[in-house]
Coordinates of C-alpha atoms in Angstrom, one line a residue:
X290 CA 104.5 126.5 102.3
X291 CA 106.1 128.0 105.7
X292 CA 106.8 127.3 109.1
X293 CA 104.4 129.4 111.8
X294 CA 104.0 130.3 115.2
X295 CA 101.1 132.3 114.9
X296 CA 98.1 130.1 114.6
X297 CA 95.3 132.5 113.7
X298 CA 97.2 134.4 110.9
X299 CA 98.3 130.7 109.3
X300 CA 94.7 129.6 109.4
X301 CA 93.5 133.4 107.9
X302 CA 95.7 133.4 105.1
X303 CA 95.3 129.4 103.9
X304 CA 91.3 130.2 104.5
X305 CA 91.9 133.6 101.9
X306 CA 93.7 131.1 99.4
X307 CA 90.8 128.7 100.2
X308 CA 88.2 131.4 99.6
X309 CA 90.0 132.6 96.3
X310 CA 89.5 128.7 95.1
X311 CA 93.4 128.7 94.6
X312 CA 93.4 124.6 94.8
X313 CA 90.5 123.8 92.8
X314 CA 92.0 122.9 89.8
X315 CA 92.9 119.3 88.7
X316 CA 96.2 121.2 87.4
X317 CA 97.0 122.7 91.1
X318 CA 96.5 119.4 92.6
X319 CA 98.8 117.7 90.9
X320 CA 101.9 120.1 90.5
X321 CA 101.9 120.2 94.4
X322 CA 101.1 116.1 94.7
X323 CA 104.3 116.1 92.2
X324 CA 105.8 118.7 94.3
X325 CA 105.6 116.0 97.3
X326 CA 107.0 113.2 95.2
X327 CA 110.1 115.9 95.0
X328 CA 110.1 116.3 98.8
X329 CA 110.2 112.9 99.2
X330 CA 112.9 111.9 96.2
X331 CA 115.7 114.9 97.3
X332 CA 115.4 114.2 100.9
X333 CA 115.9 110.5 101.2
X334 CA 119.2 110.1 103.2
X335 CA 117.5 113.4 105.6
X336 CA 114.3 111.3 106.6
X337 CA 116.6 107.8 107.1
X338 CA 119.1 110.0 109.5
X339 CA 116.3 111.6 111.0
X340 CA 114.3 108.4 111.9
X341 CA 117.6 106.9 112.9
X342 CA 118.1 109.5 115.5
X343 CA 114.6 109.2 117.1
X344 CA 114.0 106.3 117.1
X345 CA 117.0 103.9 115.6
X346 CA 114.8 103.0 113.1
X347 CA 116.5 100.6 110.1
X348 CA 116.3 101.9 106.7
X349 CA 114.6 98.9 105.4
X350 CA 111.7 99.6 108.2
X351 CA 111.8 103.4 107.0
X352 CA 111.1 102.0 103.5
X353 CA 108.6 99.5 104.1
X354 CA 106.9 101.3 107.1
X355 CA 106.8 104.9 105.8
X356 CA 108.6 106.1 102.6
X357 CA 107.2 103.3 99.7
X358 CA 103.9 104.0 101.3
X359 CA 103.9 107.6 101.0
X360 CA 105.2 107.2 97.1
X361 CA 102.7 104.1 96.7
X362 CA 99.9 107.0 97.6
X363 CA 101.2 109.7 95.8
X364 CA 101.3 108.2 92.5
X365 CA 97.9 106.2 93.0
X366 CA 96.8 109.8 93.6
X367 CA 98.5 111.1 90.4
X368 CA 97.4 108.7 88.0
X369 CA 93.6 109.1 88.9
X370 CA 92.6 112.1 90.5
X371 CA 91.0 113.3 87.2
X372 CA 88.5 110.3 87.1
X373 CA 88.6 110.7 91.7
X374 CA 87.2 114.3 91.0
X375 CA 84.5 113.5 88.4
X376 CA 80.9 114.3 89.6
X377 CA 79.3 110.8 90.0
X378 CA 76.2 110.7 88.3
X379 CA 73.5 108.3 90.7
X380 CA 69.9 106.9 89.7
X381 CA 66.6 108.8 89.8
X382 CA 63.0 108.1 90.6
X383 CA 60.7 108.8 87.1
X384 CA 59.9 112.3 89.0
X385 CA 63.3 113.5 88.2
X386 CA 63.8 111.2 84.7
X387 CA 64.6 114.3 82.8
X388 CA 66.9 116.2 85.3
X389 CA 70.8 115.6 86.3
X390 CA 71.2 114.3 89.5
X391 CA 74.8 113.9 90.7
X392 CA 77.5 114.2 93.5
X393 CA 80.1 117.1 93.5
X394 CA 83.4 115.8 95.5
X395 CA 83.7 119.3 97.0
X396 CA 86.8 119.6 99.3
X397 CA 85.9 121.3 102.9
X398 CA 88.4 124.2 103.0
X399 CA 91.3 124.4 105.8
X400 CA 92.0 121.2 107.7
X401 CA 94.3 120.0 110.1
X402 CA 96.6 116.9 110.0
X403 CA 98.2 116.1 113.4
X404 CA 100.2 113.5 113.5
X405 CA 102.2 110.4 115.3
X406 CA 105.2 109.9 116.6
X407 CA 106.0 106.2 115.6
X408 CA 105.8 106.4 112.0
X409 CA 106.2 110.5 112.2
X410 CA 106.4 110.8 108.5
X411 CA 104.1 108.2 106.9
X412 CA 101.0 108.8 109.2
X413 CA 101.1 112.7 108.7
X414 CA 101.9 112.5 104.4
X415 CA 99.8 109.7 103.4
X416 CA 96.8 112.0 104.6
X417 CA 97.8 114.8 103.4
X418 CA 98.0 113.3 99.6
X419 CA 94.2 112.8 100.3
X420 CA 93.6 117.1 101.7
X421 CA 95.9 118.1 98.4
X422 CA 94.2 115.4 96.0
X423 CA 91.1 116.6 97.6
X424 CA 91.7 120.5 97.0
X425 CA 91.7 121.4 100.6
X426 CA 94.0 123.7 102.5
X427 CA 96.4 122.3 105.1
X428 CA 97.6 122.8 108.6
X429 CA 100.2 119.8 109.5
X430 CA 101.5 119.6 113.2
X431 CA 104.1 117.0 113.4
X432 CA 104.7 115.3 116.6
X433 CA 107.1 116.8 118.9
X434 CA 108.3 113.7 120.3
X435 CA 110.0 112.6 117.3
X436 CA 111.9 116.0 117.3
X437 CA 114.4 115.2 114.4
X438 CA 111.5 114.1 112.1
X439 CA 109.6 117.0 113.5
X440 CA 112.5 119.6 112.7
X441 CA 113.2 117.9 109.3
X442 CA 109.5 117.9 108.4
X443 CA 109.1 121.9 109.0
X444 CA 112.3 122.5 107.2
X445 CA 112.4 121.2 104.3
X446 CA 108.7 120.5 103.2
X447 CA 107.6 124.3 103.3
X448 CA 110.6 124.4 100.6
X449 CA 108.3 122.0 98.3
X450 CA 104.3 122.9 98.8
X451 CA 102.5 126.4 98.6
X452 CA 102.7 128.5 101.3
X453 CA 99.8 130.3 100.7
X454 CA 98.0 127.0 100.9
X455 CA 100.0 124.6 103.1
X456 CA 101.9 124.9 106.5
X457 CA 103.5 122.9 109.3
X458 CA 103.4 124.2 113.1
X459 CA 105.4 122.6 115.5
X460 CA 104.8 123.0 119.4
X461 CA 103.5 120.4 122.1
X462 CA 100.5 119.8 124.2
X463 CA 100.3 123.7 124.9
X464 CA 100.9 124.6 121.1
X465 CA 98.3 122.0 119.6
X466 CA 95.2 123.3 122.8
X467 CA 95.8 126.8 121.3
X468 CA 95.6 125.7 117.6
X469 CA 92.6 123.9 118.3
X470 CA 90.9 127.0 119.3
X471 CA 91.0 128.0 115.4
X472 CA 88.4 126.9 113.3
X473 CA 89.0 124.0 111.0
X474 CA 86.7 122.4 108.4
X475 CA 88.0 119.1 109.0
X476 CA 90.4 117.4 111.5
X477 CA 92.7 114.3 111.1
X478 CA 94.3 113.1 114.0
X479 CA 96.4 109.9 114.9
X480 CA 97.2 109.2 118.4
X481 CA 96.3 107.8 121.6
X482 CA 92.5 107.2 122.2
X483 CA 93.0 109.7 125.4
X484 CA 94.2 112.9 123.1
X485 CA 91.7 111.3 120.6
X486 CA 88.9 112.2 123.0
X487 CA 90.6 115.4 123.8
X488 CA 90.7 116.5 120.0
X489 CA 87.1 115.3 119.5
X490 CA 85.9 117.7 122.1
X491 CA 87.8 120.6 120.8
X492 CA 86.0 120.1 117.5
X493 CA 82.8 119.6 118.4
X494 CA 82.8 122.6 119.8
X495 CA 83.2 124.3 116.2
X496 CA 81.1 121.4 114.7
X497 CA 84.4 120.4 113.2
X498 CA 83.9 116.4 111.7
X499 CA 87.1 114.5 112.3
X500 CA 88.7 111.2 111.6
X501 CA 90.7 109.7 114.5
X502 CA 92.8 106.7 114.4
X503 CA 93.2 106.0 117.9
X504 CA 95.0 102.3 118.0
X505 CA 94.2 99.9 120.8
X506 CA 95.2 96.0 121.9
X507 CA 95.2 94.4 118.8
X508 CA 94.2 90.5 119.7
X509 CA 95.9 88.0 118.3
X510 CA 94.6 84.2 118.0
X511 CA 96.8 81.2 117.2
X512 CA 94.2 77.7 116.4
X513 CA 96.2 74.3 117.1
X514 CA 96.4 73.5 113.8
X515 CA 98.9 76.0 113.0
X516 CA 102.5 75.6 111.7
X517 CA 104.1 76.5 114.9
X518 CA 107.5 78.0 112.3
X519 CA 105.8 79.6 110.2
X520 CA 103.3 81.5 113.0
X521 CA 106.3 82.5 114.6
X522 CA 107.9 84.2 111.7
X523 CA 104.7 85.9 111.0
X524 CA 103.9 87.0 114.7
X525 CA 107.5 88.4 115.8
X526 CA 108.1 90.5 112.5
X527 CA 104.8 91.9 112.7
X528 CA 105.1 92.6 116.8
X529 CA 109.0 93.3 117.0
X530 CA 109.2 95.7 113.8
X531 CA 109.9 99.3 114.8
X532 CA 110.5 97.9 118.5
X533 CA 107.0 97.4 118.7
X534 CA 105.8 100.9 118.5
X535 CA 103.1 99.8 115.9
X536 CA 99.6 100.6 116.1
X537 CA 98.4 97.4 114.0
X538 CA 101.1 94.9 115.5
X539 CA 99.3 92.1 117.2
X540 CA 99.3 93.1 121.2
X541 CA 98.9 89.7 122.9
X542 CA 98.9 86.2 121.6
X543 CA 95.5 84.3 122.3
X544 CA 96.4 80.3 122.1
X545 CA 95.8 76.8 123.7
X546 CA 98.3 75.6 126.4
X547 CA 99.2 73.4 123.7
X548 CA 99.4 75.7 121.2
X549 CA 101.8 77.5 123.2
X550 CA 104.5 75.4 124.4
X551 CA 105.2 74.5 120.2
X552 CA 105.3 78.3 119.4
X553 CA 107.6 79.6 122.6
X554 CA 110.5 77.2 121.0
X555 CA 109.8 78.4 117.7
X556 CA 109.6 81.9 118.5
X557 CA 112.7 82.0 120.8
X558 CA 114.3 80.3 117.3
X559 CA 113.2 83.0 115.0
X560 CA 113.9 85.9 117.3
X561 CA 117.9 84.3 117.0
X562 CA 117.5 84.4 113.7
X563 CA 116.3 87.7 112.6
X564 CA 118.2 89.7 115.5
X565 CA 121.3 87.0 116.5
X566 CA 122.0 86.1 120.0
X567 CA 122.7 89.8 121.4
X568 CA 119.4 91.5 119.8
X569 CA 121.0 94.9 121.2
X570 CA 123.5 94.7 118.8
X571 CA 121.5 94.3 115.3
X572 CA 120.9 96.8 113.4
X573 CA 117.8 95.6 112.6
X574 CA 116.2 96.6 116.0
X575 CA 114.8 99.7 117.0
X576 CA 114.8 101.7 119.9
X577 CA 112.0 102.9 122.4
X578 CA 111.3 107.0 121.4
X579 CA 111.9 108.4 124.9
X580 CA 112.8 107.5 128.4
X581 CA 109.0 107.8 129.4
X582 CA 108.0 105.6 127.3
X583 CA 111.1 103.5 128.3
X584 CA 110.0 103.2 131.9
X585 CA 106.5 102.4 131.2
X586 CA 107.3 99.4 129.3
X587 CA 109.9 98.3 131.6
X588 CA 107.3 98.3 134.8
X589 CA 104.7 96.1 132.5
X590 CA 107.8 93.7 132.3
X591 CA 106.5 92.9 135.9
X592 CA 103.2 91.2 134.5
X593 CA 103.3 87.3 134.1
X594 CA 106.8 85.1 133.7
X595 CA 109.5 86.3 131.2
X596 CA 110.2 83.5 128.9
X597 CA 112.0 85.4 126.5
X598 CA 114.0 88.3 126.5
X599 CA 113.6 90.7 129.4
X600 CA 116.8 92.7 129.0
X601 CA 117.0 96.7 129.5
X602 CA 119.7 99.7 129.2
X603 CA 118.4 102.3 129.9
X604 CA 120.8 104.6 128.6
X605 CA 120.1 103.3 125.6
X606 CA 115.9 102.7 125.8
X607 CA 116.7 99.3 124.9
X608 CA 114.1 96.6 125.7
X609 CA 115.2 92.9 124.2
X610 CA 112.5 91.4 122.6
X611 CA 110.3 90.1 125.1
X612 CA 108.1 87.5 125.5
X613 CA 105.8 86.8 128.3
X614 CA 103.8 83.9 129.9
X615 CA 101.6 83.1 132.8
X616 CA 99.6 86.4 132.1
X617 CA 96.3 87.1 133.6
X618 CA 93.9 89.4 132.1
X619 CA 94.1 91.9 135.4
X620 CA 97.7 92.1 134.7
X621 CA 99.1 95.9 133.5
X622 CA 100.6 94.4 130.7
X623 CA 96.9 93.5 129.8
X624 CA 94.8 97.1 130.9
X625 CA 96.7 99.4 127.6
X626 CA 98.0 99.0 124.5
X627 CA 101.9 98.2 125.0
X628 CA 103.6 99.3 122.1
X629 CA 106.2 98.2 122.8
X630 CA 108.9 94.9 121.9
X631 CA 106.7 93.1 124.8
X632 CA 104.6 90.4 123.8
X633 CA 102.2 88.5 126.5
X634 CA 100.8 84.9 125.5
X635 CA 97.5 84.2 127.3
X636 CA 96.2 80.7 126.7
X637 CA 92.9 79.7 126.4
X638 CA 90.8 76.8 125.4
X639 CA 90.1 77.2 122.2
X640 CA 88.3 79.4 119.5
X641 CA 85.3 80.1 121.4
X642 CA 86.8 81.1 124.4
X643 CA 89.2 83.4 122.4
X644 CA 86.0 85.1 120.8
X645 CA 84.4 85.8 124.3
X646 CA 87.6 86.8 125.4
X647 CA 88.0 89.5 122.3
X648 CA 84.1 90.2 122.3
X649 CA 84.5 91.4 126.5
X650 CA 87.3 94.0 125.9
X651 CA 86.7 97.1 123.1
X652 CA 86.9 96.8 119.9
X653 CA 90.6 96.8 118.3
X654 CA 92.0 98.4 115.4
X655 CA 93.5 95.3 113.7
X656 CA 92.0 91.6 114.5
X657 CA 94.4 88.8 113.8
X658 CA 93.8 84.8 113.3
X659 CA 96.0 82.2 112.3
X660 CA 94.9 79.1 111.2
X661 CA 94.9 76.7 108.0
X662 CA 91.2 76.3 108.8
X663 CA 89.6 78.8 106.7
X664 CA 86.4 77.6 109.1
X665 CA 87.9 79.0 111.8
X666 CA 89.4 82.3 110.6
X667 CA 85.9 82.7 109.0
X668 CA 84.1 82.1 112.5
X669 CA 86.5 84.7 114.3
X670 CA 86.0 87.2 111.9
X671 CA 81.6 86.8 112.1
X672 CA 81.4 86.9 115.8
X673 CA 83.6 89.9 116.7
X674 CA 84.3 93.4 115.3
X675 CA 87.2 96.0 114.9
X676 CA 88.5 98.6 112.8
X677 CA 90.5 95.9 110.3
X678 CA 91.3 92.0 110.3
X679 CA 94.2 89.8 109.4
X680 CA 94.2 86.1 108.6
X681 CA 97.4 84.2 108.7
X682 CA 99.5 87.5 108.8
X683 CA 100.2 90.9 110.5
X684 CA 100.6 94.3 109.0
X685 CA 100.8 93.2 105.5
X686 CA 97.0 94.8 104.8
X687 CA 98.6 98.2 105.1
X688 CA 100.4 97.6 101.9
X689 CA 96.8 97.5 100.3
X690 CA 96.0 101.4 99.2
X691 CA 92.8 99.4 98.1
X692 CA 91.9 98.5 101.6
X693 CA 89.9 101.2 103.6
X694 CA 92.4 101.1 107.3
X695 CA 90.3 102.7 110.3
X696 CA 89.6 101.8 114.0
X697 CA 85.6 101.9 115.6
X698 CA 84.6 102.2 118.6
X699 CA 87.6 103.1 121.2
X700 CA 90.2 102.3 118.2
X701 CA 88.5 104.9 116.1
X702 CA 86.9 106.4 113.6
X703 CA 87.2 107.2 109.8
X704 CA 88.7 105.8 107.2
X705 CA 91.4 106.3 105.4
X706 CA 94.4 105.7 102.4
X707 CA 94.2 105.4 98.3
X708 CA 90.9 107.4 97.3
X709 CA 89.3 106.6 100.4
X710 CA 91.7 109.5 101.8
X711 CA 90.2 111.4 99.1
X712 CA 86.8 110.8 100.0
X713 CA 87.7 111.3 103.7
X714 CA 88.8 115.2 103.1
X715 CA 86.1 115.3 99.9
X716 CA 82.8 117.1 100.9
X717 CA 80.0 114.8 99.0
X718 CA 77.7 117.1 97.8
X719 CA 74.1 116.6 96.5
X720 CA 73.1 117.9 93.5
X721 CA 69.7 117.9 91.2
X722 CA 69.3 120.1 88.9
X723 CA 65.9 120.9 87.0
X724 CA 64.9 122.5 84.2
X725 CA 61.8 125.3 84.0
X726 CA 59.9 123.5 81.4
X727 CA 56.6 120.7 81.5
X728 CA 55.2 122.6 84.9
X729 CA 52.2 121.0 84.5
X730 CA 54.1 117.9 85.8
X731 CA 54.8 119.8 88.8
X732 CA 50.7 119.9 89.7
X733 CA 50.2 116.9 91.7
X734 CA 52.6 117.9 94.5
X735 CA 50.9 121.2 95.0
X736 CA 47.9 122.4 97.2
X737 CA 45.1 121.5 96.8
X738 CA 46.3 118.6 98.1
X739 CA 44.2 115.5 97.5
X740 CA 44.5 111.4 97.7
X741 CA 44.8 111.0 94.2
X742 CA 47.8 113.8 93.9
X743 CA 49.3 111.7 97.0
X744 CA 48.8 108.3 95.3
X745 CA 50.7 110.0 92.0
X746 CA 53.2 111.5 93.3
X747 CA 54.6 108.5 95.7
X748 CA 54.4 107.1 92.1
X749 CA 56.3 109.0 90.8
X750 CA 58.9 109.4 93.4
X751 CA 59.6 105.5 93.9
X752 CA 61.9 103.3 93.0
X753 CA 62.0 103.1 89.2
X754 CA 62.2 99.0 89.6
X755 CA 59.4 98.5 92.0
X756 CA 56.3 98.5 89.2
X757 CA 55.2 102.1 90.1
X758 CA 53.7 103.6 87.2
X759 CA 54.4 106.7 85.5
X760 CA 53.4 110.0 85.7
X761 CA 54.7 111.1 82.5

C-alpha cells in the first residue's frame, strides 16, 4: 500500500491488480484483514497521540469510540468470511427444479472510502474491513482536518496493506473534486449531508452507486415517567462524549415543562460528576477540531437561555458543556446539526406533540426515547422514521456489529458494519445455471405460442407453494 498524489495512475494500477483478480481469494483477504489487526496492534500509542493532538480526545474515548470497534470488525470479519463468501443457494419455481440457482457475492472492483473527521480512524477502517473482506480494491482519503490522524494514517498503514491493491491520498476540497473525476465502482462517504450531495453528483455522473452517511439532528424525547438520574447519565455521556462531535449523539432534548425542571438539576449534578467543577480541566473532555468550527458553536450559544455551562477560550477551542433552555424551533441552534458540547431542551406537551414535532423536520440518523413505558417507546418508534433508534440509551447500538447503522432520507443512505459492510461493497450476482438435456421441456415457452403453452408455462414458473401443477 502507498501514499499518492497522482490520482489517475493510483486508480490504473489498483484497477490492473483488480483485473488480474489479485484479491479474490479467501487466503488474500485474510492475510491483509490480519495485516490490519497488525496496523492497529503496533501503532496503538501513535493513533492515542495523534487523536490527542486533533482533537484532545481521551484514550478511553479512542478505545470505546474508534480502536475496539475497528478490532471488534476485524475479527468478526476473520472468523467468517469463508461462510460471508459462500454462494447462497435461493428457491426455484418447478421450471428450474433441476438447475442451480444461486447468488455469487462478487466484489465491484476499485472503490473509494472517504472519511470523517470526528472519529478519523474508526469511520474510514471499519469500512474498509468490508472493501478487503469483500475482495475489492481501495482508495482511502482521510480527512484533512484531523491532520495528525490524517498524516499518521498515510504513514504508517501503506507499511501494513498491498500497495498494489490499497492506497491512501490525502489533500482537501481541491484534491478530493479532482479524485472524483476518476472512475470508481463504488463510493463510501461519511460527512456532512452538503458534501454528501456533492459526492452523489460526482458519481452519478459515472453511474458510480454509493453509500452516504450523512448525520443530521438526532431528536431526543424524555416521557414524565422517567428517572430524572438515570436520564441524565444516559443523555450527557452520550451528547458530551468526544465534545459532542458525534454524529449519533442526541441533538436536542424533546420533554415536558415538567419533565425538564427534574432533569436540569440532575444533569447540572452529573456534569460535576463526570467532569468536576472546572470541566476545562478534566482530562476526560475533548476539544472542538478547529477554530471554525469553534466560532460556529460559540454564535449558536446565542439561541435560548444558558442554564448550564456557557464558558469559552478560544485559544484553546474550549466550549464547557452547555446546556440550553427557552429554545424555539426558529432558533440557529435549532436549523443544523450542532455537534458540538451544546445541548438545547425544547419542551413540549407530551408524546404526541414530540412525534409531530420529529415527523415536521427530516428524518434523523439516530431516534432516541426514554421512558419505562415500553407503550410509549413503542408508539415513538411506529409513527416516525430515521436511519436507527434508541430506547432508554444513546450510542450504545453502535457497539452491535449485528445491527445494520445507516441514515435515510437527508441522514443518508446505505448500510453498513459486521457483514452488512460486506454485503455493502459485495456485488450480489444472479446466477441459474441449466443443463442441455430434457429440451422437450423447453416447448411450451416457444412459438407457436398458444393459451394452453401460456397456462403451462405460468405453471410452471410459480410459486412452488401456491398449488400450481407440474409440468414435469
Amino acid at each position: 500500500m502507498r501514499r499518492m498524489s497522482n490520482f489517475k495512475d493510483i486508480v490504473v494500477l489498483l484497477r490492473t491488480s483488480f483485473k488480474l483478480r489479485k484479491t479474490r481469494s479467501l487466503e488474500y483477504r485474510l492475510c491483509q484483514l490480519q495485516a490490519l489487526r497488525t496496523f492497529m496492534d503496533e501503532n496503538n500509542a501513535a493513533i492515542n497521540e495523534a487523536m490527542a493532538q486533533d482533537l484532545r480526545k481521551p484514550a478511553f474515548e479512542v478505545e470505546v469510540g474508534e480502536t475496539s470497534l475497528i478490532h471488534i470488525e476485524i475479527n468478526l470479519a476473520i472468523n467468517n468470511l469463508k461462510t460471508w463468501m459462500k454462494d447462497e443457494y435461493v428457491t426455484k419455481n418447478w421450471a428450474t427444479t433441476l438447475d442451480s440457482a444461486y447468488i455469487r457475492k462478487d466484489p465491484f472492483g476499485v472503490v473509494l472510502i472517504i472519511g470523517p473527521w470526528n472519529y478519523p480512524l474508526g469511520l474510514l477502517l471499519i469500512p474498509l474491513v468490508g472493501a478487503i473482506a469483500a475482495g475489492n480494491c481501495c482508495v482511502l482519503k482521510p480527512s484533512e482536518i484531523s491532520q495528525n490522524t490524517e498524516k499518521l494514517v498515510s504513514e504508517l498503514l501503506p507499511r501494513y496493506l498491498d500497495p498494489e491493491c490499497f492506497a491512501v491520498v490525502c489533500g482537501g476540497p481541491q484534491e478530493t473534486t479532482q479524485l472524483l473525476e476518476n472512475k470508481f465502482d463504488y463510493i463510501f462517504f461519511t460527512g456532512s449531508p452538503n458534501v454528501g450531495k456533492i459526492i452523489m453528483s460526482a458519481a452519478a455522473k459515472q453511474l458510480t452507486p454509493v453509500t452516504l452517511e450523512l448525520g443530521g439532528k438526532n431528536p431526543c424525547f424524555v416521557d414524565n415517567a422517567c428517572d430524572p438520574e438515570t436520564t441524565a447519565n444516559r443523555v450527557i455521556w452520550a451528547h458530551f462524549f468526544n465534545a459532542g462531535q458525534t454524529c449519533v449523539a442526541p441533538d436536542y432534548v424533546l420533554c415536558t415543562e415538567e419533565m425538564r425542571e427534574q432533569l436540569l438539576p440532575a444533569m447540572k449534578e452529573t456534569l460535576e460528576k463526570f467532569y468536576g467543577k472546572d470541566p476545562k480541566q478534566s482530562p476526560d473532555f475533548a476539544r472542538i477540531i478547529n477554530d471554525r468550527h469553534f466560532q460556529r458553536l460559540k454564535a449558536l450559544l446565542g439561541s435560548g437561555t444558558i442554564a448550564i455551562g456557557g464558558e469559552c477560550d478560544e485559544k484553546e477551542r474550549y466550549i464547557a458543556p452547555t446546556v440550553l433552555v427557552d429554545v424555539k424551533a426558529s432558533d440557529p441552534v435549532m436549523q443544523e446539526e450542532i455537534f458540538g458540547p451544546i445541548l438545547p431542551i425544547m419542551t413540549i406537551e407530551g408524546p404526541d406533540e414530540a412525534i409531530a414535532f420529529i415527523n415536521e423536520r427530516e428524518r434523523p440518523l439516530t431516534l432516541h426515547v426514554f421512558s419505562p413505558d415500553s407503550k410509549v417507546v413503542d408508539a415513538v418508534m411506529e409513527q416516525t422514521s430515521s436511519g436507527g433508534f434508541c430506547g432508554n440509551d444513546g450510542m450504545m447500538q453502535m457497539s452491535l456489529p449485528s445491527l445494520p447503522f445507516g441514515g435515510i432520507g437527508n441522514s443518508g443512505m446505505g448500510k453498513y458494519h459486521g457483514k452488512v459492510t460486506f454485503d455493502t461493497f459485495s456485488h450480489h450476482r444472479g446466477v441459474l445455471l441449466r443443463g442441455f438435456g430434457m429440451e422437450s421441456l423447453n416447448a411450451i415457452r416457444y412459438p407457436p405460442y398458444t393459451e394452453r403453452n401460456l397456462s403451462l408455462l405460468k405453471s410452471s414458473i410459480g410459486d412452488k407453494g401456491n398449488g400450481a401443477c407440474t409440468i414435469l
